[in-house]
mmCIF file of C-alpha atoms and ligand atoms in Angstrom:
data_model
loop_
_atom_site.group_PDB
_atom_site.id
_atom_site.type_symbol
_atom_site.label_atom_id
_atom_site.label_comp_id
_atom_site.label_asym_id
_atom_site.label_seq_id
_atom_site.Cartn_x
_atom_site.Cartn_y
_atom_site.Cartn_z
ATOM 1 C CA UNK A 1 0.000 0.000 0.000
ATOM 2 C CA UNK A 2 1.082 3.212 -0.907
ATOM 3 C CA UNK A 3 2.017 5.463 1.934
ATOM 4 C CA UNK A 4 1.077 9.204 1.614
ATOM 5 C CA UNK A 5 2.508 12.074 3.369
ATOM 6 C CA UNK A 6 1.033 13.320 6.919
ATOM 7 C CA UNK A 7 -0.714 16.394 5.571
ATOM 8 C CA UNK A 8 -2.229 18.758 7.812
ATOM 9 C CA UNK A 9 -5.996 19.567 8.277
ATOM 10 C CA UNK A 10 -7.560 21.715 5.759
ATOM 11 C CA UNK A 11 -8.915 24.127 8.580
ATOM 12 C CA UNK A 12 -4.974 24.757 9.309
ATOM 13 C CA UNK A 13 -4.140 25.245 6.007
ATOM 14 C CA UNK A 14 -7.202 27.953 5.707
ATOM 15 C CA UNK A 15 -5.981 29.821 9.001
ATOM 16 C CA UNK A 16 -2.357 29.726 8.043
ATOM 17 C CA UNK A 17 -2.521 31.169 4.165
ATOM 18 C CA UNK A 18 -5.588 33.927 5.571
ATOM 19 C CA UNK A 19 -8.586 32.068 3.421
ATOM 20 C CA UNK A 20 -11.404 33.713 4.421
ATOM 21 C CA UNK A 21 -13.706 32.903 1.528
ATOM 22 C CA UNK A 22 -14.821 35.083 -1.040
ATOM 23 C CA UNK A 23 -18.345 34.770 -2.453
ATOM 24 C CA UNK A 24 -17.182 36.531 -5.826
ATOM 25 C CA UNK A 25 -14.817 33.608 -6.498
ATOM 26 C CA UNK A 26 -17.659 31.151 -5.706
ATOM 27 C CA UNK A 27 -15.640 29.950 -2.755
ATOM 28 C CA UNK A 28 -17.433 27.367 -1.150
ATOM 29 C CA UNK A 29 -14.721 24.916 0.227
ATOM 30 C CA UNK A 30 -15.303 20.959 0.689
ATOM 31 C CA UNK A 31 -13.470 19.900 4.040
ATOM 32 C CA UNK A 32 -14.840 16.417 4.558
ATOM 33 C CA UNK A 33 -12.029 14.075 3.071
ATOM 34 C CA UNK A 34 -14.473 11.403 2.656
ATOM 35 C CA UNK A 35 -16.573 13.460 -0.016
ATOM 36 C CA UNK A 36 -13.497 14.491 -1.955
ATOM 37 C CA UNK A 37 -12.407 10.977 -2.192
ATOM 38 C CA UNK A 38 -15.564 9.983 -3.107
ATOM 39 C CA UNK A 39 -15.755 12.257 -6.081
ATOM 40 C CA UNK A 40 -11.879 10.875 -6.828
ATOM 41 C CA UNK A 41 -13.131 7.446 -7.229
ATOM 42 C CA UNK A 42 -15.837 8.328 -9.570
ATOM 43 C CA UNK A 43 -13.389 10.047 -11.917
ATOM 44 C CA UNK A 44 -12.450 6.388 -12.269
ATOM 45 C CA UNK A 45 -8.471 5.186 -13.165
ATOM 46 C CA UNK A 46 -6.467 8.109 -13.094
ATOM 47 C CA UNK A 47 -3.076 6.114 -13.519
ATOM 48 C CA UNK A 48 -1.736 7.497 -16.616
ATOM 49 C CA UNK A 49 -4.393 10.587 -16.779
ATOM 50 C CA UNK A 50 -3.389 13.506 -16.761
ATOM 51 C CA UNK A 51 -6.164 15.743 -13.875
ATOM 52 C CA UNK A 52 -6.976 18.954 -14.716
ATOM 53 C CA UNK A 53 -8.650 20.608 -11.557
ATOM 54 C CA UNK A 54 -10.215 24.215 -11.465
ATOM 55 C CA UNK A 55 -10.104 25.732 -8.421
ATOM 56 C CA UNK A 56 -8.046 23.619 -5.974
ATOM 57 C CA UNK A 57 -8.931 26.457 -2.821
ATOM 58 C CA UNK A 58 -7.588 24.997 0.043
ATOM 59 C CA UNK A 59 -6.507 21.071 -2.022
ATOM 60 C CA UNK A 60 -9.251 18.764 -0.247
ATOM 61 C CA UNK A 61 -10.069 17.605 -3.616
ATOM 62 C CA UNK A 62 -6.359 18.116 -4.791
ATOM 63 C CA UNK A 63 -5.165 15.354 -2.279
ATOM 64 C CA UNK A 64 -7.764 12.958 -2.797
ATOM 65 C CA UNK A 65 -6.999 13.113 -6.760
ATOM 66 C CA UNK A 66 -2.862 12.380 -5.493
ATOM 67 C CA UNK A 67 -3.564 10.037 -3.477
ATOM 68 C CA UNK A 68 -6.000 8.233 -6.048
ATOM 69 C CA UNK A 69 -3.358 7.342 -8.155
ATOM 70 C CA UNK A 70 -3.516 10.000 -10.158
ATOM 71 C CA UNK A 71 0.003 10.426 -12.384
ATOM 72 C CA UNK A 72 -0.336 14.547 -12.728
ATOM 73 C CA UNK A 73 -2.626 17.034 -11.613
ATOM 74 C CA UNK A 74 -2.484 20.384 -13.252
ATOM 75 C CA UNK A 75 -4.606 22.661 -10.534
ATOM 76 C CA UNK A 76 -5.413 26.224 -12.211
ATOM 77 C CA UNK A 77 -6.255 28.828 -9.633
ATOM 78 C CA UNK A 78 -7.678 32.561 -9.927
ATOM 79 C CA UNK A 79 -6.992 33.392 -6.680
ATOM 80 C CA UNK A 80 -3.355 33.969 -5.374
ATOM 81 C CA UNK A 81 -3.714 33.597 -1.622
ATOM 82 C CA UNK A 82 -4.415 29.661 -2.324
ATOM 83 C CA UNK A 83 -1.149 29.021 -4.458
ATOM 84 C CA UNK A 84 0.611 28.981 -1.241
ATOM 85 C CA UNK A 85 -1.383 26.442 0.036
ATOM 86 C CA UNK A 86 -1.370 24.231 -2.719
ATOM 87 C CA UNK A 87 2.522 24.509 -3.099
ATOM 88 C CA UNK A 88 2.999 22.588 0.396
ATOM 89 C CA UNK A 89 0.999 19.651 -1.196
ATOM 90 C CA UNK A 90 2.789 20.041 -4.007
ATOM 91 C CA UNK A 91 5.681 19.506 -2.249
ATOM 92 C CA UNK A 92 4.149 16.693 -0.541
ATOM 93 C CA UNK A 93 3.778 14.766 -4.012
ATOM 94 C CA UNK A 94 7.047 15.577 -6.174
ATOM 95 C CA UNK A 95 6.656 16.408 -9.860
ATOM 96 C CA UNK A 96 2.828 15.203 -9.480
ATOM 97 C CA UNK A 97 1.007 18.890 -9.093
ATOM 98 C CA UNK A 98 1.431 21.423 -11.216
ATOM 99 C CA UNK A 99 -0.198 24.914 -9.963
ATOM 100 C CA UNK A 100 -1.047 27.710 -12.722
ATOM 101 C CA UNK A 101 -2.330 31.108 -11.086
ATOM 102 C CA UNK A 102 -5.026 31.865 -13.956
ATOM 103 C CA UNK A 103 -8.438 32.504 -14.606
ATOM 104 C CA UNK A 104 -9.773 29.190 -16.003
ATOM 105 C CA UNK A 105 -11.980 31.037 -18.238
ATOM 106 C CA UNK A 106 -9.139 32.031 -19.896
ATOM 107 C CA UNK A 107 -7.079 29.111 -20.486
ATOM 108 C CA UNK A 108 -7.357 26.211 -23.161
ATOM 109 C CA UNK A 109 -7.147 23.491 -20.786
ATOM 110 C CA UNK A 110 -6.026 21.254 -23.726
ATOM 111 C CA UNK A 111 -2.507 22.909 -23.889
ATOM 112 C CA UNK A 112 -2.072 22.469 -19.779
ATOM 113 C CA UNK A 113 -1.519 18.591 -20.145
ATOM 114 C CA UNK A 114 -1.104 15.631 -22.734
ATOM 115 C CA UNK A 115 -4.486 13.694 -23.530
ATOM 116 C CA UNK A 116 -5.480 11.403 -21.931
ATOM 117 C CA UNK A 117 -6.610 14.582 -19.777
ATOM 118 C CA UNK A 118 -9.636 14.041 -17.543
ATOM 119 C CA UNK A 119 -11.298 17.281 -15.548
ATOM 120 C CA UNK A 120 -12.131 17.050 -12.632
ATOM 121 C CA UNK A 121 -13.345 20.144 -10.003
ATOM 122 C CA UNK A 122 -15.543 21.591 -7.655
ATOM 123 C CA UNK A 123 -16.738 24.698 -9.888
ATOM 124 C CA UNK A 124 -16.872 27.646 -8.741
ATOM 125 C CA UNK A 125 -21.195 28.204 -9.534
ATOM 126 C CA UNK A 126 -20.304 31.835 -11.040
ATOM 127 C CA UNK A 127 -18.777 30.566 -14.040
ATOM 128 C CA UNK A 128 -19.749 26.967 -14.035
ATOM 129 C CA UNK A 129 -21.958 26.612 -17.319
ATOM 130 C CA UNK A 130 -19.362 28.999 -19.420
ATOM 131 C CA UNK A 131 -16.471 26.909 -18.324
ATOM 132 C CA UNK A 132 -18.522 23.301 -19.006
ATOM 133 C CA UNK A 133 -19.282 24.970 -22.565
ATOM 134 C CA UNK A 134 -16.068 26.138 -23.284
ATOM 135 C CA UNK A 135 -14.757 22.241 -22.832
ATOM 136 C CA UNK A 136 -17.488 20.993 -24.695
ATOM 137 C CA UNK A 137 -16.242 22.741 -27.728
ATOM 138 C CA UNK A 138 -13.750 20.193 -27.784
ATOM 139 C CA UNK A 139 -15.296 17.705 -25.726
ATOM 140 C CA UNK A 140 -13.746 14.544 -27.594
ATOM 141 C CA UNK A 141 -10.289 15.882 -26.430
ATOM 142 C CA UNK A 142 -11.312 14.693 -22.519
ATOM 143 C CA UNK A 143 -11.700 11.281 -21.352
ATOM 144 C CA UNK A 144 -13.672 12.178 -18.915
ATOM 145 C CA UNK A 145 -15.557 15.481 -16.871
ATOM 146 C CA UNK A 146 -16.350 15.094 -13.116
ATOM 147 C CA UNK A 147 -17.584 17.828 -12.151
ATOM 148 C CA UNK A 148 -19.514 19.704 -8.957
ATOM 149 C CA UNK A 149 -22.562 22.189 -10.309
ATOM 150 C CA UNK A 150 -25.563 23.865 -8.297
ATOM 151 C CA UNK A 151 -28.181 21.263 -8.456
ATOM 152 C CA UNK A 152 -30.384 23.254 -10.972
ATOM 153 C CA UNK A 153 -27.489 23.304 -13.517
ATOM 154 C CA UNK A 154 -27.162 19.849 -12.834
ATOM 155 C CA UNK A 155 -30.855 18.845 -13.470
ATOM 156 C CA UNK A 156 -30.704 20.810 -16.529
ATOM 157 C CA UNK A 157 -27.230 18.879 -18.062
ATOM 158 C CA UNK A 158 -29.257 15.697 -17.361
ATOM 159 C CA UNK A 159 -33.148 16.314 -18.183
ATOM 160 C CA UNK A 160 -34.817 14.707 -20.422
ATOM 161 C CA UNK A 161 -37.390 15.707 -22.956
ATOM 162 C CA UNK A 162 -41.066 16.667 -21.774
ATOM 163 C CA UNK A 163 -39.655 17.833 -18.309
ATOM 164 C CA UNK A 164 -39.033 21.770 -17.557
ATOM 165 C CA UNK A 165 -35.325 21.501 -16.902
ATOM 166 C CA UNK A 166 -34.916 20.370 -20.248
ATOM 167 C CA UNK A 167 -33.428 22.899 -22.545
ATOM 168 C CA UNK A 168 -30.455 23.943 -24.756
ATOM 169 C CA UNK A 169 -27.849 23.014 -22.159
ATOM 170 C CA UNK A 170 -29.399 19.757 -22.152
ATOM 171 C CA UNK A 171 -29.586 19.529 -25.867
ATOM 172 C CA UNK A 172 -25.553 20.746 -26.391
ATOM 173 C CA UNK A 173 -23.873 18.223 -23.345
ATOM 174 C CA UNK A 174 -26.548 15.028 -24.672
ATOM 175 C CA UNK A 175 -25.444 15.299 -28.113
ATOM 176 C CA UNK A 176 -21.373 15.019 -27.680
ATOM 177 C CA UNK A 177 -21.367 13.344 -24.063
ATOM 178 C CA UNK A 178 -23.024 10.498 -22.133
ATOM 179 C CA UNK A 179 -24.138 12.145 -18.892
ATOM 180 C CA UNK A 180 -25.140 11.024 -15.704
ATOM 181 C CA UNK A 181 -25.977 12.069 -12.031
ATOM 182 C CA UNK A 182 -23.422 10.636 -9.656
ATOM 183 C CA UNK A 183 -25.287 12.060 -6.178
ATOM 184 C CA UNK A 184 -25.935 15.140 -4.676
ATOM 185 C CA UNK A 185 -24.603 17.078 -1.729
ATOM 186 C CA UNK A 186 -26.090 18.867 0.702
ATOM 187 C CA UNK A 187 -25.028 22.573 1.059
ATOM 188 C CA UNK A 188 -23.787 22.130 5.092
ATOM 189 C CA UNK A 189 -21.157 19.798 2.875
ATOM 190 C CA UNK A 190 -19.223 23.151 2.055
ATOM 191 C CA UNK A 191 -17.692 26.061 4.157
ATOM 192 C CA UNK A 192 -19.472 28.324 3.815
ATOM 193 C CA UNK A 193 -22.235 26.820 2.849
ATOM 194 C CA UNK A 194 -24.138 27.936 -0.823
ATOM 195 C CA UNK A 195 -27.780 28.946 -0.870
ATOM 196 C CA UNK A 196 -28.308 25.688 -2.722
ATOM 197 C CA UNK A 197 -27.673 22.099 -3.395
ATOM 198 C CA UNK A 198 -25.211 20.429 -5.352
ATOM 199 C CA UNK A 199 -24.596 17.677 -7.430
ATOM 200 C CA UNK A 200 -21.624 16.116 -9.048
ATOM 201 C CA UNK A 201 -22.200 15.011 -12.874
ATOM 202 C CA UNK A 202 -20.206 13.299 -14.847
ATOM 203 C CA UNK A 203 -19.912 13.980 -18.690
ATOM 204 C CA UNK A 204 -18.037 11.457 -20.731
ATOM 205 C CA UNK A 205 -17.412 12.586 -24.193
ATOM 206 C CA UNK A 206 -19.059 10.439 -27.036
ATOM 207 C CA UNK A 207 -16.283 9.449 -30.179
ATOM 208 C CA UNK A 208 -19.656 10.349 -32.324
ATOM 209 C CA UNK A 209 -21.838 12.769 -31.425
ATOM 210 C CA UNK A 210 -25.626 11.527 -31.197
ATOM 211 C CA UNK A 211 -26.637 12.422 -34.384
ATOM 212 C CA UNK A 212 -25.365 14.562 -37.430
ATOM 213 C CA UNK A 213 -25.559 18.377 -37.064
ATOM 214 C CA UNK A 214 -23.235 20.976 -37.662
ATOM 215 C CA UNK A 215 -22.511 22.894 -34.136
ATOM 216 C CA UNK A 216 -24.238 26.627 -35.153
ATOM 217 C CA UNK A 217 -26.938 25.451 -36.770
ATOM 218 C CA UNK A 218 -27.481 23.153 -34.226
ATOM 219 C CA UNK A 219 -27.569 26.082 -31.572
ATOM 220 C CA UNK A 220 -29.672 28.193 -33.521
ATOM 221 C CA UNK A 221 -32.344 26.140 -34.025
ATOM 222 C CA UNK A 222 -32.317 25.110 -30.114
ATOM 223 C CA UNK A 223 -32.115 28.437 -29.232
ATOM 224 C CA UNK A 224 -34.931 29.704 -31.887
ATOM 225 C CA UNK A 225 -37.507 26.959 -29.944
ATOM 226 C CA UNK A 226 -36.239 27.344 -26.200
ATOM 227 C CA UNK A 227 -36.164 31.352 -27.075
ATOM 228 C CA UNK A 228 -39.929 30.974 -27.077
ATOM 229 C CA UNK A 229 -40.577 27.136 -25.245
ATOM 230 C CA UNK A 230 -44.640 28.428 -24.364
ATOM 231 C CA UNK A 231 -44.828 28.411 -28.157
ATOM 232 C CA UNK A 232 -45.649 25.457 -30.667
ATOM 233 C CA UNK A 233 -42.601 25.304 -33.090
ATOM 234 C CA UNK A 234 -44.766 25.840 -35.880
ATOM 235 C CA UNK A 235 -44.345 29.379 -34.356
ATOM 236 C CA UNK A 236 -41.054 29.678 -32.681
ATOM 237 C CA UNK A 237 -38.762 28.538 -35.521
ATOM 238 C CA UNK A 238 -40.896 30.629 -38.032
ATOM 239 C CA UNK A 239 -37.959 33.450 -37.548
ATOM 240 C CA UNK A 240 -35.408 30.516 -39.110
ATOM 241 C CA UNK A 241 -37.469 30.442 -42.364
ATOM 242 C CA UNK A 242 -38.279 26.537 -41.764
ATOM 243 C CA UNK A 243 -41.317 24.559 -41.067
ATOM 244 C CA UNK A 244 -41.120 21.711 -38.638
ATOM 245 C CA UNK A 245 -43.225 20.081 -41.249
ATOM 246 C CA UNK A 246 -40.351 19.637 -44.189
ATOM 247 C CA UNK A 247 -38.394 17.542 -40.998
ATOM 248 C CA UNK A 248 -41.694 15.025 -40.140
ATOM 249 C CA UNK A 249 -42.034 17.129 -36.754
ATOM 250 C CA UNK A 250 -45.639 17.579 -35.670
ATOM 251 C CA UNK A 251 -45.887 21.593 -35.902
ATOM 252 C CA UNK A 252 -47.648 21.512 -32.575
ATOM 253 C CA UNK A 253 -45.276 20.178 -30.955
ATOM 254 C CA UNK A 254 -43.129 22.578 -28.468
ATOM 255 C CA UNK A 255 -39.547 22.596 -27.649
ATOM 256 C CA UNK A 256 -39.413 20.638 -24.916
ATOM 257 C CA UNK A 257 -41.335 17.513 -26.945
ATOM 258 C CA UNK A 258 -38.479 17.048 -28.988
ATOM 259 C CA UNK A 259 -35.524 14.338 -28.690
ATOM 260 C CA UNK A 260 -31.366 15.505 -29.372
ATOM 261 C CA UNK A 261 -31.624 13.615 -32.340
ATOM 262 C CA UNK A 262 -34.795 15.681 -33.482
ATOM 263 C CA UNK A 263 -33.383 19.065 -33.197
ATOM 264 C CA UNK A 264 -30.062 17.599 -35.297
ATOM 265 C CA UNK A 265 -32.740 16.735 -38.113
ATOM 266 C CA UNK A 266 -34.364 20.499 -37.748
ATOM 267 C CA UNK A 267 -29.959 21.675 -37.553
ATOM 268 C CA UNK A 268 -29.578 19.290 -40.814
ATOM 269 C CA UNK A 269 -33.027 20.584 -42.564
ATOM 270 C CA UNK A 270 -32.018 24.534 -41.935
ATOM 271 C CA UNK A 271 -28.532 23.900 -43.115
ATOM 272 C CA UNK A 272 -30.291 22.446 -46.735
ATOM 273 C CA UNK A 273 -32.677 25.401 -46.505
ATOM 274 C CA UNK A 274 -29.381 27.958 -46.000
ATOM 275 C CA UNK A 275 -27.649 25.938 -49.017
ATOM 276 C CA UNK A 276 -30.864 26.425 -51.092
ATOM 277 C CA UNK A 277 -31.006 30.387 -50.525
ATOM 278 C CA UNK A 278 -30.288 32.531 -52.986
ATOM 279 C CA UNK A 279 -26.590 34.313 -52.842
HETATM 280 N N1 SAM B 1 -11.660 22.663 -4.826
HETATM 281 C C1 SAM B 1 -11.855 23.370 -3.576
HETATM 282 C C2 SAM B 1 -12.740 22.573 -2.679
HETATM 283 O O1 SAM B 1 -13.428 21.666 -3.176
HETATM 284 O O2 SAM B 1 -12.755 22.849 -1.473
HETATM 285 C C3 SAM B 1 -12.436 24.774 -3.817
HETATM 286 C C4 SAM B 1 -13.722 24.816 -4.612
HETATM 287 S S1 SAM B 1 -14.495 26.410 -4.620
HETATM 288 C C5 SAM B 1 -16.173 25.939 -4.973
HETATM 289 C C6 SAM B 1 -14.039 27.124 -6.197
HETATM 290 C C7 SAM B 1 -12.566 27.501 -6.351
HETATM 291 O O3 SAM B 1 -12.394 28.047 -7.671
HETATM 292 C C8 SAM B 1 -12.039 28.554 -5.406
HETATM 293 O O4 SAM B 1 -10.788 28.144 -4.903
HETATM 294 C C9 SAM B 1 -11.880 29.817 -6.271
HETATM 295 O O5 SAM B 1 -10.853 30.671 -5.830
HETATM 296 C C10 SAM B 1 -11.573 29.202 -7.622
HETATM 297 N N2 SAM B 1 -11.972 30.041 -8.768
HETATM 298 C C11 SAM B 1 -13.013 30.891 -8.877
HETATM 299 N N3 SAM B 1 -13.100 31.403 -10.106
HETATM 300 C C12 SAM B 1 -12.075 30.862 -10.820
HETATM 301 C C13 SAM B 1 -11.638 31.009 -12.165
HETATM 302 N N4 SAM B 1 -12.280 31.799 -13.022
HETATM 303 N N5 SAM B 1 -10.540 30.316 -12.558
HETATM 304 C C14 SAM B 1 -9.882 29.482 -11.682
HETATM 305 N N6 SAM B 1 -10.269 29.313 -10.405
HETATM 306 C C15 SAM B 1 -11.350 29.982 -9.967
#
């Protein structure tokens, strides 16, 4: 068995390095070792993975990823007063944790490590959703995306048709990931604690996506029906110049009513309409 350095509690690492959280980083900190290692072993083998975490704070989830077996952890943190504190555990675990003082949002997290590259991270809620879409532009370059969202974001990455959560964010991580709801976490789980619940999600990116579609059209015709979801698509893709019809979609249908693979025949039936225009 594999013995790890005596590392000492997170509480002590937040008094020494001064972290008294700040809401406009999303800092919500996970203390309980047993929850961080939990979401380590559901980001599966990491022996020969490269980790890319966002937002290691105080390094809860950092150490559980080390001590998981994972070969190399890139951590990329906005705020400076936590590099100090992840250097000691970087320390702890030679040439395994590499820290990069940046704003995620920023950064293409394909250049910080070789593939295979697996994220993993407690997301700050602020900038959750733009980070998740930013990777899913190149979702088939990551094995693998375990990630913590507010619960709402999370029932909307998983929702399925005919339910309210259901919607374009649905439509975009269905359609170039398999995605699933590991469990959820009550908000006295963090310190402090958030106004809501959590969940941790895990996204693993499909070699296909679901169904034909080019990316933009796909994501105008989603947003064209969810822009108006009250109305029948008859209606709400009218703007778009197509008629549900000319795809064999019932015109009264709504937004939510349709499947991934339905919107990719509407992104695939606008795209023949575009070629057909005139100039
Ligand atoms: N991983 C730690 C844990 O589980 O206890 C901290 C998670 S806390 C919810 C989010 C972390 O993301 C904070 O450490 C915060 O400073 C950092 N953060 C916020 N915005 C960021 C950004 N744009 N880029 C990188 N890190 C960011």
């Amino acid at each position: 068995m594999t013995a790890f350095p005596a590392l000492p509690p997170l509480r002590d690492v937040i008094a020494r390095h001064g972290l008294d959280t700040r809401r406009s980083l999303g800092q919500h900190f996970l203390l309980d070792l047993n929850l961080t290692d939990r979401i380590a072993r559901i980001a599966g083998d990491l022996a020969g993975v490269s980790v890319i975490e966002v937002g290691p704070g105080p390094g809860g989830l950092t150490r559980s990823l080390l001590e998981a077996g994972a070969s190399r952890v890139v951590a990329v943190e906005k705020d400076p007063r936590c590099i100090g504190a992840i250097a000691e555990l970087a320390a702890a675990f030679p040439e395994r944790l590499e820290i990069i003082e940046a704003d995620a949002l920023e950064v293409d997290a394909r250049d910080l490590a070789p593939a295979p590259r697996k994220i993993v991270a407690n997301l700050p809620f602020n900038v959750a959703t733009p980070l998740l879409l930013q990777w899913l532009r190149d979702a088939r370059d990551f094995a693998q995306l375990t990630l913590m969202f507010q619960k709402e974001v999370a029932d909307r990455l998983v929702a399925e048709a005919h339910t309210s959560a259901y919607g374009r964010l649905s439509i975009m991580a269905q359609w170039l990931c398999q995605v699933r709801r590991d469990f959820n976490v009550d908000a006295r789980a963090f310190v402090p604690p958030p106004r809501v619940a959590s969940t941790v999600v895990t996204l693993v990116p499909r070699d296909q996506p679901l169904a034909p579609a080019e990316r933009p059209l796909l994501e105008t015709v989603t947003a064209a029906a969810f822009g108006q979801r009250r109305k029948m698509l008859r209606r709400s893709l009218r703007p778009l110049g197509i008629d549900p019809v000319s795809a064999d979609i019932d015109p009264t249908l709504r937004a939510e009513d349709l499947s991934v693979e339905d919107f990719c025949h509407l992104a695939r039936v606008l795209a023949e309409h575009r070629n057909q225009e005139p100039g």
